[in-house]
XYZ file of C-alpha atoms in Angstrom:
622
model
C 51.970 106.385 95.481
C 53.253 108.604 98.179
C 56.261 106.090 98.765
C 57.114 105.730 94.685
C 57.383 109.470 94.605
C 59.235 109.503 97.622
C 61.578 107.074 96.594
C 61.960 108.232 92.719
C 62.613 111.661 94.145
C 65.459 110.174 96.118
C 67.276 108.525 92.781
C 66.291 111.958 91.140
C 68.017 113.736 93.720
C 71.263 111.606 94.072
C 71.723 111.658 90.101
C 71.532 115.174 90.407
C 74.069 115.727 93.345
C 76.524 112.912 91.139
C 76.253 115.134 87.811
C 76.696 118.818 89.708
C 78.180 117.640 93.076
C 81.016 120.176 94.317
C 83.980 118.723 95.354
C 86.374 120.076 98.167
C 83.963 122.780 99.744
C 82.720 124.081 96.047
C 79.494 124.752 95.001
C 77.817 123.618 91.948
C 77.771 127.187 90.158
C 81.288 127.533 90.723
C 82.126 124.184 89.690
C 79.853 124.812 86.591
C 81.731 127.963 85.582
C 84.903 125.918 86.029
C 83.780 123.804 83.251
C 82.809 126.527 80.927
C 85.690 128.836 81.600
C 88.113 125.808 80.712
C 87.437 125.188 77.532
C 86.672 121.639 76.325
C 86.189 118.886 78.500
C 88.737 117.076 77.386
C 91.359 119.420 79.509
C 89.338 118.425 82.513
C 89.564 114.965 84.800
C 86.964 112.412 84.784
C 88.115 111.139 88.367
C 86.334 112.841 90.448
C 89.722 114.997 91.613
C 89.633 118.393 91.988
C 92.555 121.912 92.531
C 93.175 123.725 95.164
C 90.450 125.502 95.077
C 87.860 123.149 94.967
C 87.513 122.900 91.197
C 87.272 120.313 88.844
C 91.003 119.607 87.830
C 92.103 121.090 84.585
C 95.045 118.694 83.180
C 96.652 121.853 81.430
C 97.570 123.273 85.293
C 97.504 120.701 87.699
C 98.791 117.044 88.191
C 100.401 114.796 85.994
C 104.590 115.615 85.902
C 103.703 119.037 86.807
C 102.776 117.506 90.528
C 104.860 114.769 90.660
C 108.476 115.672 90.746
C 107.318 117.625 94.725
C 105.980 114.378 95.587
C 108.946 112.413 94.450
C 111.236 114.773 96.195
C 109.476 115.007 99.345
C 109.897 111.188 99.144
C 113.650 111.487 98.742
C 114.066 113.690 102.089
C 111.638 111.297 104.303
C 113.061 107.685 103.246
C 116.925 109.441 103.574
C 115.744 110.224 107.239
C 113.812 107.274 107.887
C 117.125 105.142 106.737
C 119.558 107.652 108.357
C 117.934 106.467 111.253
C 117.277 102.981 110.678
C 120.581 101.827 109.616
C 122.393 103.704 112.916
C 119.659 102.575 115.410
C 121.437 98.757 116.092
C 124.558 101.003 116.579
C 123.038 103.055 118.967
C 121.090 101.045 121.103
C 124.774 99.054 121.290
C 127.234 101.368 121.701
C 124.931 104.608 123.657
C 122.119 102.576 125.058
C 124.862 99.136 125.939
C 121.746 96.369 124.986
C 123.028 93.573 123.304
C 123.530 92.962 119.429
C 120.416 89.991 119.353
C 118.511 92.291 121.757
C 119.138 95.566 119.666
C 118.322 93.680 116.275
C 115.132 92.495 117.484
C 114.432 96.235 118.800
C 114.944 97.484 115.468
C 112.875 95.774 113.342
C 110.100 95.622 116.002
C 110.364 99.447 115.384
C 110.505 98.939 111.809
C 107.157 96.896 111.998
C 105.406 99.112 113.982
C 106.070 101.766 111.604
C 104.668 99.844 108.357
C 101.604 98.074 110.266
C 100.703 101.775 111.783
C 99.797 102.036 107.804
C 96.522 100.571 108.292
C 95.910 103.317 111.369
C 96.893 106.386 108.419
C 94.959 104.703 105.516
C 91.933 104.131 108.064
C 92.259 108.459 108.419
C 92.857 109.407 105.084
C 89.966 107.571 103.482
C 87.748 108.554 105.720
C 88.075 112.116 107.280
C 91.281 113.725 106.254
C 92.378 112.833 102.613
C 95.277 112.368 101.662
C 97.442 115.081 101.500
C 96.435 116.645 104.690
C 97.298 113.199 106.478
C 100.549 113.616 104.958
C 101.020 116.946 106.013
C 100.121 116.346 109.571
C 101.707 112.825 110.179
C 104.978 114.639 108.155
C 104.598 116.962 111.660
C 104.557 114.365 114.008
C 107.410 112.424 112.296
C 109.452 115.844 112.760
C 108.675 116.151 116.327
C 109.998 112.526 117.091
C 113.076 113.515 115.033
C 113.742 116.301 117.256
C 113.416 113.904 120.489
C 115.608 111.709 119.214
C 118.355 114.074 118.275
C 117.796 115.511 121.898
C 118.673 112.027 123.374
C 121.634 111.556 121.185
C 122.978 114.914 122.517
C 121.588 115.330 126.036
C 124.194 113.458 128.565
C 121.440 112.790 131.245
C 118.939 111.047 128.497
C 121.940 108.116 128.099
C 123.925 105.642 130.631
C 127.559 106.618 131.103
C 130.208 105.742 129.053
C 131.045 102.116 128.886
C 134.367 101.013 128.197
C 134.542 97.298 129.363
C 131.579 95.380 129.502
C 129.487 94.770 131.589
C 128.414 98.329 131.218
C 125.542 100.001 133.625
C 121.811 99.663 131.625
C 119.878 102.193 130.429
C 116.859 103.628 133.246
C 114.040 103.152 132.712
C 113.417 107.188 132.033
C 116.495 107.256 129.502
C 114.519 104.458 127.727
C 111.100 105.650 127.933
C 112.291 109.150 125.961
C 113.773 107.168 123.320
C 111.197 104.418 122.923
C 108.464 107.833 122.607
C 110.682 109.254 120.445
C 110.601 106.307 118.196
C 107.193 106.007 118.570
C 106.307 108.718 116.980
C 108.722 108.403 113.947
C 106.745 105.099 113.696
C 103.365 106.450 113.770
C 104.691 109.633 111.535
C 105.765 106.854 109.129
C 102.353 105.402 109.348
C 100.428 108.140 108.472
C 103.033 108.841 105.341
C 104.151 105.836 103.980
C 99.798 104.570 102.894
C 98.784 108.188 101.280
C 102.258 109.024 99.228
C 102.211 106.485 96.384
C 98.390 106.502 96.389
C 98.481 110.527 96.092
C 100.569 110.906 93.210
C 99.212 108.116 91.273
C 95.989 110.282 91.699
C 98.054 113.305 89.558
C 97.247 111.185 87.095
C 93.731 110.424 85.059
C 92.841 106.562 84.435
C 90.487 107.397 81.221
C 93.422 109.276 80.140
C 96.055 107.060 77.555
C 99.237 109.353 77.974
C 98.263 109.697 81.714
C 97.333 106.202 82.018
C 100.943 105.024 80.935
C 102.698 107.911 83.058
C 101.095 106.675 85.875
C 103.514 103.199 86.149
C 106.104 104.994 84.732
C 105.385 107.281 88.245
C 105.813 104.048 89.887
C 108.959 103.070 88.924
C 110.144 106.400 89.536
C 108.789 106.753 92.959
C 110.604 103.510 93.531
C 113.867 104.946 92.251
C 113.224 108.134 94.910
C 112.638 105.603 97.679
C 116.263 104.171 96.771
C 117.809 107.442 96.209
C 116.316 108.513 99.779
C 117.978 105.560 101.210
C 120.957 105.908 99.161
C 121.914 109.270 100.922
C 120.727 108.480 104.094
C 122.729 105.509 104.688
C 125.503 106.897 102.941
C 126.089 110.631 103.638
C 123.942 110.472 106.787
C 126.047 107.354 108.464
C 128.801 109.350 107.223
C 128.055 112.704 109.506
C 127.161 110.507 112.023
C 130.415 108.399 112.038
C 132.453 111.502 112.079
C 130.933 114.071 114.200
C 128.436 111.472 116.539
C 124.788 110.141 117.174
C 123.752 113.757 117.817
C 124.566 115.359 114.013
C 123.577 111.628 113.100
C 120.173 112.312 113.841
C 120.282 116.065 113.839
C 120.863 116.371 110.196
C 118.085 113.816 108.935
C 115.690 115.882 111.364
C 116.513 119.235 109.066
C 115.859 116.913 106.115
C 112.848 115.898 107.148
C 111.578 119.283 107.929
C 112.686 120.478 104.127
C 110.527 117.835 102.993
C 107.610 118.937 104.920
C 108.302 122.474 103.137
C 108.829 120.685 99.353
C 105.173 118.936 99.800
C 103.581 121.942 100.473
C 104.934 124.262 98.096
C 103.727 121.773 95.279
C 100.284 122.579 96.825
C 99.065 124.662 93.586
C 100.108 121.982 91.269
C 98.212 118.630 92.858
C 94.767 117.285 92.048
C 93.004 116.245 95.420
C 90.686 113.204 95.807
C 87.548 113.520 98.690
C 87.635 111.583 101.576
C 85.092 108.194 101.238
C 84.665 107.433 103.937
C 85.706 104.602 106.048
C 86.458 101.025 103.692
C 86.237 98.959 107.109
C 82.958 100.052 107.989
C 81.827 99.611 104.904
C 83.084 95.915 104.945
C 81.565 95.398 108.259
C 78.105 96.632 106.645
C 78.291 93.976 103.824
C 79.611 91.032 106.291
C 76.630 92.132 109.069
C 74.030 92.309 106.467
C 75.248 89.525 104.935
C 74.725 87.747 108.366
C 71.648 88.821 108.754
C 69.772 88.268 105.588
C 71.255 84.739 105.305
C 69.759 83.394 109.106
C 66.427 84.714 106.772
C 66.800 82.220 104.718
C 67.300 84.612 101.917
C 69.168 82.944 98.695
C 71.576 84.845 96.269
C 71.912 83.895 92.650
C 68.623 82.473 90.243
C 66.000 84.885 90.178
C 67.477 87.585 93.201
C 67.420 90.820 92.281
C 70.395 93.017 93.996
C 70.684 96.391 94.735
C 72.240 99.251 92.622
C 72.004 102.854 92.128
C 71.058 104.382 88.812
C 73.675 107.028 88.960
C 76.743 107.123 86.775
C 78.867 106.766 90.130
C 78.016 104.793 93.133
C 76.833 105.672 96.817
C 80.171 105.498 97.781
C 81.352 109.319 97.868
C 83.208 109.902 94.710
C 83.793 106.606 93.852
C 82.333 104.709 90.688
C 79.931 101.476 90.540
C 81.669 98.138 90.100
C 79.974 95.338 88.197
C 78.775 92.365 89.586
C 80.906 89.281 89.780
C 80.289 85.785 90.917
C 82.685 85.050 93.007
C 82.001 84.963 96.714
C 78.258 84.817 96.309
C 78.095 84.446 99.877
C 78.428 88.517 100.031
C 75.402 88.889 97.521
C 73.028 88.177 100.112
C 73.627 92.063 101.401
C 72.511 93.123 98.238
C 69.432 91.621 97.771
C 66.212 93.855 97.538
C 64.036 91.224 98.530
C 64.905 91.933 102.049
C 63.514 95.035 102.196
C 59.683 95.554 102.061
C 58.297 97.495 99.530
C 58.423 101.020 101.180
C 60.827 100.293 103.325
C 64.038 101.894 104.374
C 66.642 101.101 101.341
C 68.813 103.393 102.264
C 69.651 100.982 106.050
C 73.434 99.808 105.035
C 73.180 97.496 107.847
C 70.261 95.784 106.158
C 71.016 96.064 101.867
C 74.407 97.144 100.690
C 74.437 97.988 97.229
C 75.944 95.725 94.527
C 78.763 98.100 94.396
C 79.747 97.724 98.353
C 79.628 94.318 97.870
C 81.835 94.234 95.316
C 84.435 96.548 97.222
C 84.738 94.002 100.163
C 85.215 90.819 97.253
C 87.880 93.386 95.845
C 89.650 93.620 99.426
C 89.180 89.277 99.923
C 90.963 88.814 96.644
C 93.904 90.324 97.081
C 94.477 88.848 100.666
C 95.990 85.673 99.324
C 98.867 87.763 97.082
C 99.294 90.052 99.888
C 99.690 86.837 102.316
C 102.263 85.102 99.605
C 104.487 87.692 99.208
C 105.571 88.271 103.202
C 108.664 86.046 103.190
C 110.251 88.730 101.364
C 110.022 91.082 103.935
C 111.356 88.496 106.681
C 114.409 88.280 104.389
C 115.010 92.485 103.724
C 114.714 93.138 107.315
C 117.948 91.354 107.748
C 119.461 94.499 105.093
C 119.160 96.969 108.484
C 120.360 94.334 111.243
C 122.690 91.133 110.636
C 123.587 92.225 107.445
C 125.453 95.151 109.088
C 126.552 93.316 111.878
C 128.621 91.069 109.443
C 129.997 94.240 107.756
C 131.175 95.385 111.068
C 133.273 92.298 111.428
C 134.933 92.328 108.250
C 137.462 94.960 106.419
C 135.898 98.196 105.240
C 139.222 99.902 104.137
C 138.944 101.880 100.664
C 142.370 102.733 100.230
C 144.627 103.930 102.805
C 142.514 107.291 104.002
C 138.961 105.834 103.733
C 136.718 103.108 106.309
C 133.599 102.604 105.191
C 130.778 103.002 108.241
C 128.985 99.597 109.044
C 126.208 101.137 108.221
C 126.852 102.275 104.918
C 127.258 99.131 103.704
C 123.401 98.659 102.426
C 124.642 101.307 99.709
C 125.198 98.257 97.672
C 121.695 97.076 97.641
C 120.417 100.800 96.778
C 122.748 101.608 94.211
C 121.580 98.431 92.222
C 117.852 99.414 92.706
C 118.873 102.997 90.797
C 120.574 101.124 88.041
C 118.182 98.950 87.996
C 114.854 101.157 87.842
C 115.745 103.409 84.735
C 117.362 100.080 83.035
C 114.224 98.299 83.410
C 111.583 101.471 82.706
C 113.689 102.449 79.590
C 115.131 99.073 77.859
C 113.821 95.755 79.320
C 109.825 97.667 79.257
C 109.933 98.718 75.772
C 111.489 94.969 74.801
C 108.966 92.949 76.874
C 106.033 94.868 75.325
C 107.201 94.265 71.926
C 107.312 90.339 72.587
C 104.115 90.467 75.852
C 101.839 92.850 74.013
C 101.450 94.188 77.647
C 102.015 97.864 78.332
C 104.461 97.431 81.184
C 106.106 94.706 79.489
C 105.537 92.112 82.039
C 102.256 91.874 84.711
C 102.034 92.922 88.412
C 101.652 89.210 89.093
C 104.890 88.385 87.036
C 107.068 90.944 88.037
C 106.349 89.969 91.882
C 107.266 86.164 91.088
C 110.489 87.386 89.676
C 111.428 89.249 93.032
C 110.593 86.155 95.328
C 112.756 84.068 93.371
C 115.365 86.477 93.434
C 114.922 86.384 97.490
C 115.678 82.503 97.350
C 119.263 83.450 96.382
C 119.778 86.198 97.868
C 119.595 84.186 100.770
C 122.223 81.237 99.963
C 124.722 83.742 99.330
C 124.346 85.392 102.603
C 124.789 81.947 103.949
C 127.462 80.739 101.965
C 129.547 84.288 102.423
C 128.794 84.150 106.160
C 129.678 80.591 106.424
C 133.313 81.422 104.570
C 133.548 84.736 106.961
C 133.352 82.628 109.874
C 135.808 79.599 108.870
C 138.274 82.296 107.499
C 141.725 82.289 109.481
C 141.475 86.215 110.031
C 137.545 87.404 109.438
C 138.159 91.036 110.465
C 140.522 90.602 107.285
C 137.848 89.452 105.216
C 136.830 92.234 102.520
C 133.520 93.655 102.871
C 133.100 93.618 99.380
C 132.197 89.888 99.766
C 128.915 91.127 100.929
C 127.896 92.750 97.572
C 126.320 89.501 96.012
C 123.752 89.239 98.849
C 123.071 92.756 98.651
C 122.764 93.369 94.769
C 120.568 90.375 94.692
C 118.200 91.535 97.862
C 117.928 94.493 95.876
C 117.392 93.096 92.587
C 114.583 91.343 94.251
C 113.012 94.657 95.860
C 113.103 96.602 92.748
C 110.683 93.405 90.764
C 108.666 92.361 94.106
C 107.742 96.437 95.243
C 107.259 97.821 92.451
C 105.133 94.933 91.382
C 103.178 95.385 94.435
C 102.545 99.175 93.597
C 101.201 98.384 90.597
C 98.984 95.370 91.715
C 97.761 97.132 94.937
C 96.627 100.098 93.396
C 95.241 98.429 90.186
C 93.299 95.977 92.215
C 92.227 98.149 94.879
C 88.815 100.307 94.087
C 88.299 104.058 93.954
C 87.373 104.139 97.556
C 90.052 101.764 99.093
C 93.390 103.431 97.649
C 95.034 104.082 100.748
C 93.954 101.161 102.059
C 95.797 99.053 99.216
C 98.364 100.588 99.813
C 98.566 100.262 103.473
C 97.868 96.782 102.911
C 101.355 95.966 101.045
C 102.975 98.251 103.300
C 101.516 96.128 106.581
C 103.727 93.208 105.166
C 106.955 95.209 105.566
C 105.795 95.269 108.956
C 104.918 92.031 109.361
C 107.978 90.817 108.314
C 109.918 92.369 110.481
C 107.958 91.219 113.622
C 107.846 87.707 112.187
C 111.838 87.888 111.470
C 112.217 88.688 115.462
C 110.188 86.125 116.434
C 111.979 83.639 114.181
C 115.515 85.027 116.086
C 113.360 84.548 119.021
C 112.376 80.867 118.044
C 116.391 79.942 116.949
C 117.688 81.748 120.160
C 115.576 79.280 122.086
C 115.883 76.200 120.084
C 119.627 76.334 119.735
C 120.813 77.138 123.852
C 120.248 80.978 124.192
C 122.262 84.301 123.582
C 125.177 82.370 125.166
C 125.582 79.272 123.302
C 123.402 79.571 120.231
C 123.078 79.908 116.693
C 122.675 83.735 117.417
C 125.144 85.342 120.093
C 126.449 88.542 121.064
C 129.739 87.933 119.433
C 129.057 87.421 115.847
C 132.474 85.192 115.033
C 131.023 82.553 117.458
C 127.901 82.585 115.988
C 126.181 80.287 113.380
C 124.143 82.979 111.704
C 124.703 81.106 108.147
C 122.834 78.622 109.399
C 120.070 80.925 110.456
C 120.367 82.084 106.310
C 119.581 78.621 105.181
C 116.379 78.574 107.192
C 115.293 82.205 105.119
C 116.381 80.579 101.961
C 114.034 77.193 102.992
C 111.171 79.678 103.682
C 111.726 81.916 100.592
C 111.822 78.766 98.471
C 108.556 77.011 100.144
C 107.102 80.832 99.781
C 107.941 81.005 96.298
C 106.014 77.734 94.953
C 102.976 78.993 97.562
C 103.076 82.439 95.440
C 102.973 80.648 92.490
C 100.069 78.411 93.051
C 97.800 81.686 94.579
C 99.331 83.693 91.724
C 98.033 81.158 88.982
C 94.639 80.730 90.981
C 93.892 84.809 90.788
C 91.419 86.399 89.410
C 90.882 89.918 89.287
C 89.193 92.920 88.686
C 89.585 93.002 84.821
C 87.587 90.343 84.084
C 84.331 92.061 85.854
C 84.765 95.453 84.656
C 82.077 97.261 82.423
C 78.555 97.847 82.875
C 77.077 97.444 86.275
C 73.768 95.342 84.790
C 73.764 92.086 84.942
C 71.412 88.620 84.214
C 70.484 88.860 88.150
C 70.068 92.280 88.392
C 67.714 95.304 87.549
C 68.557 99.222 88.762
C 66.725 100.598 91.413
C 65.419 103.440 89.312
C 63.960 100.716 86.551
C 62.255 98.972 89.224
C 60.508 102.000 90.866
C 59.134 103.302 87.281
C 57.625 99.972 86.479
C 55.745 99.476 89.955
C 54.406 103.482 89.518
C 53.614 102.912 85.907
C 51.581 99.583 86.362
C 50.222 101.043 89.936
C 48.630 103.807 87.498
C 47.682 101.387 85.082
C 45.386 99.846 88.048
C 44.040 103.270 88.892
């Protein structure tokens, strides 16, 4: 008897902190007068998110457009910095630094995939301790400081080699290198922290259960996109430009005041946002469900038939803030964490080591399902890392006059690819949606799934024009005569393929993801940028090797003797074997959609129905 009460006084008490349960630091009165003082409840948010001051969001003052524009912008300043600095970094390591083009190309996107896998690292953070915005704000601070060391390299004499004007020049020391390499470290793990929380944070400005706010949310998406491309528009246009004209030192100097403006334009939306509670941490929550898993299996225990699994009664789940999932079939494996079985009557239910509720269990088959997508869809990212390296190595061996007065910098170039993305986004979010709805019945014309396919085949030729441009670049009598303008079919389709493939991603990493694995989701795309990169060095790595070395391979210092078309057609091969591999996983998918709605099933009872039939028939006995 003791242990029924015990145990019903638990679910009693849980419901009860669910229903009244301050958010942010609150308290349940206050969060009770929030309710009354605001009128209906309609004007409040159902998800959980709460103002500044620890209330339950009203939707008349906070969130929604009224958040999003600070978030947009503060997107604008960091990508123009991040791409300021990408797009000048082969340049630099070259011309300040004297490393050679293969060995600065494969520097640079190393760098570059550092800063997208350090995702994981600022997802891990935010869902766990910080939340989001305040990872922002403090990784935003980090990024700034290794901004300012990198402007103090490109301007301090002693943190460089000499001057170098006939080669061989003198190396970097190993002290010149170390500041820079720190420097860039921390732009990398600012970048980290950033890049997971930003799209995941203002798609929380907007309410799920809400119809206008449920369709603002992807048109946030697309628009967020568009800021990303704007960001990079301006960095690798007006920022190249500074830098081309007054050096490596206002080159970096001015992104650094950029990216301290943005640090400012975040916070002063800080009135405006809706703020989601940490969750705690999604891999030790996975770990719990795999261990317990484990555990209860070498037990002999058996999921499925007549096992009852574990749930709350509560309208959301044990998971801080975040609501119950159903139960799904898939991956029964998993279920085995979940059944109550394993625990004797009395025992300690409460052991996440031992029995995961149905709801963590369906979290981690969440996570496994997308893996496949996420794995499909990394070829693309082996092909846009080229947009920051080779690409601009062929535009600096080509003719970049624009008229008589006017040279356009080698790294300006990629203004091609983000120009099309900002045609491209409002085209798409105000014609071709409306159209495909019409003809789909889907809200955002085409699906997540869709939209991605249409970006990877995109990427297939993107990839034979680089090669067939390149190839007549190299076999022209005069290539420095070449114009650079030959360039812009690789570039508007590389970008045509970003704007489907990312902005497909956003939508089908945050739609698949659950309410306590956001970040994470997002991190999770992001990772791929990463990966590409580091797989698109190894691959120069692998060519370099195969093909006789930086001296007499496909890949040399000196570009004209190269064979970098031929390096092209091996992308294109890989992008076209990736494509049919996305399209297999893609047709195999199943998501969330199909398990949504209530949390009962066939093979499983509530923890609360369970307790009131063993006290009622212990009385019965009595």
């Amino acid at each position: 008897m003791d242990t029924i009460k015990e145990d019903t006084d638990s679910v009693h008490h849980i419901e009860k902190s669910v229903v009244l349960e301050p958010s942010m630091g609150g308290t349940v009165e206050s969060d009770l007068k929030t309710v009354n003082e605001a009128g209906p409840l309609s004007y409040l948010v159902s998800n959980g998110a709460s103002d500044y001051k620890g209330k339950i969001a009203d939707k008349r003052t906070s969130g929604g457009w009224k958040a999003s524009p600070f978030i947009i912008v503060n997107e604008v300043a960091e990508r123009l910095a991040f791409f300021a600095i990408a797009v000048n970094m082969v340049a630099y390591l070259v011309i300040e630094m004297h490393q050679s083009l293969p060995d600065a190309a494969t520097h640079v996107t190393d760098w570059i995939g550092a800063a997208f896998v350090l995702t994981l690292l600022g997802a891990f953070i935010a869902d766990a301790y910080l939340g989001r915005f305040r990872t922002i704000i403090i990784f935003s601070c980090v990024y700034a400081v290794g901004m300012i060391l990198l402007t103090l390299s490109a301007s301090i004499d002693s943190l460089r080699p000499p001057t170098c004007t006939k080669r061989p020049c003198p190396p970097s020391s190993n002290k010149q290198i170390g500041f820079l390499y720190g420097a860039l470290c921390l732009i990398a793990l600012g970048t980290g922290g950033i890049k997971p929380c930003v799209s995941s944070f203002g798609a929380d400005q907007f309410d799920e259960s809400d119809d206008k706010e449920y369709k603002k949310k992807y048109a946030f998406f697309n628009w967020f996109f568009f800021a990303i491309n704007m960001g990079a528009l301006l960095g690798i246009t007006l920022m190249v430009y500074v830098q081309d004209k007054k050096g490596f030192g206002w080159g970096f100097a001015a992104p650094t005041g950029v990216m301290i403006c943005s640090i400012i334009i975040l916070a002063a939306g800080f009135k405006k946002y809706r703020f989601q509670k940490p969750m705690g941490s999604a891999f030790t929550r996975f770990l719990q469900v795999i261990v317990a898993s484990v555990k209860n299996h070498m037990k002999g225990v058996k999921a499925g038939g007549d096992a009852i699994l574990y749930e709350l009664t509560t309208e959301e789940s044990d998971i801080t803030g975040a609501r119950k999932l159903s139960h799904t079939q898939q991956y029964r494996f998993l279920d085995k964490a979940a059944v109550v079985s394993v625990v004797p009557e009395g025992g300690n239910r409460k052991n996440r080591w031992i029995l995961c509720t149905v709801t963590q269990v369906e979290e981690l088959k969440c996570f496994i399902r997308i893996l496949p997508i996420w794995a499909s869809t990394i070829a693309l990212s082996i092909s846009f890392s080229q947009l920051s390296t080779f690409f601009i190595s062929q535009a600096s061996n080509m003719d970049r006059d624009l008229g008589k007065n006017f040279t356009i910098p080698p790294g300006s170039v990629p203004v091609f690819s983000a120009i099309n993305a900002l045609i491209l986004v409002p085209i798409y979010e105000k014609f071709m949606v409306p159209f495909l709805r019409k003809r789909t019945g889907n809200q955002r014309g085409i699906t997540s799934l869709q939209r991605m396919g249409v970006g990877l085949f995109i990427s297939i030729f993107a990839m034979v024009s680089a090669a067939l441009v390149e190839n007549m670049r190299k076999n022209s009598s005069s290539p420095l005569d070449l114009s650079v303008f030959w360039l812009f079919p690789q570039f508007f389709l590389i970008g045509s393929a970003e704007v489907f493939t990312y902005v497909g991603q956003l939508e089908f990493f945050y739609d698949e993801s659950t309410d306590g694995t956001r970040s994470l989701s997002s991190a999770m795309f992001l990772s791929e940028i990463g990966i590409g990169s580091w797989l698109s060095t190894a691959l120069v790595k692998i060519v370099e090797g195969a093909t006789g070395g930086e001296k007499r391979g496909w890949l040399r210092d000196n570009l004209n003797q190269s064979k970098l078309d031929y390096f092209y057609w091996i992308l294109a091969g890989i992008n076209g074997v990736n494509f049919l591999v996305y399209l297999y996983v893609a047709c195999k998918y199943k998501g969330r959609d199909g398990a949504r709605g209530s949390v009962r099933d066939e093979s499983m009872v509530e923890l609360a129905d369970k307790l009131q039939f063993d006290k009622e028939e212990k009385v019965d006995k009595m």
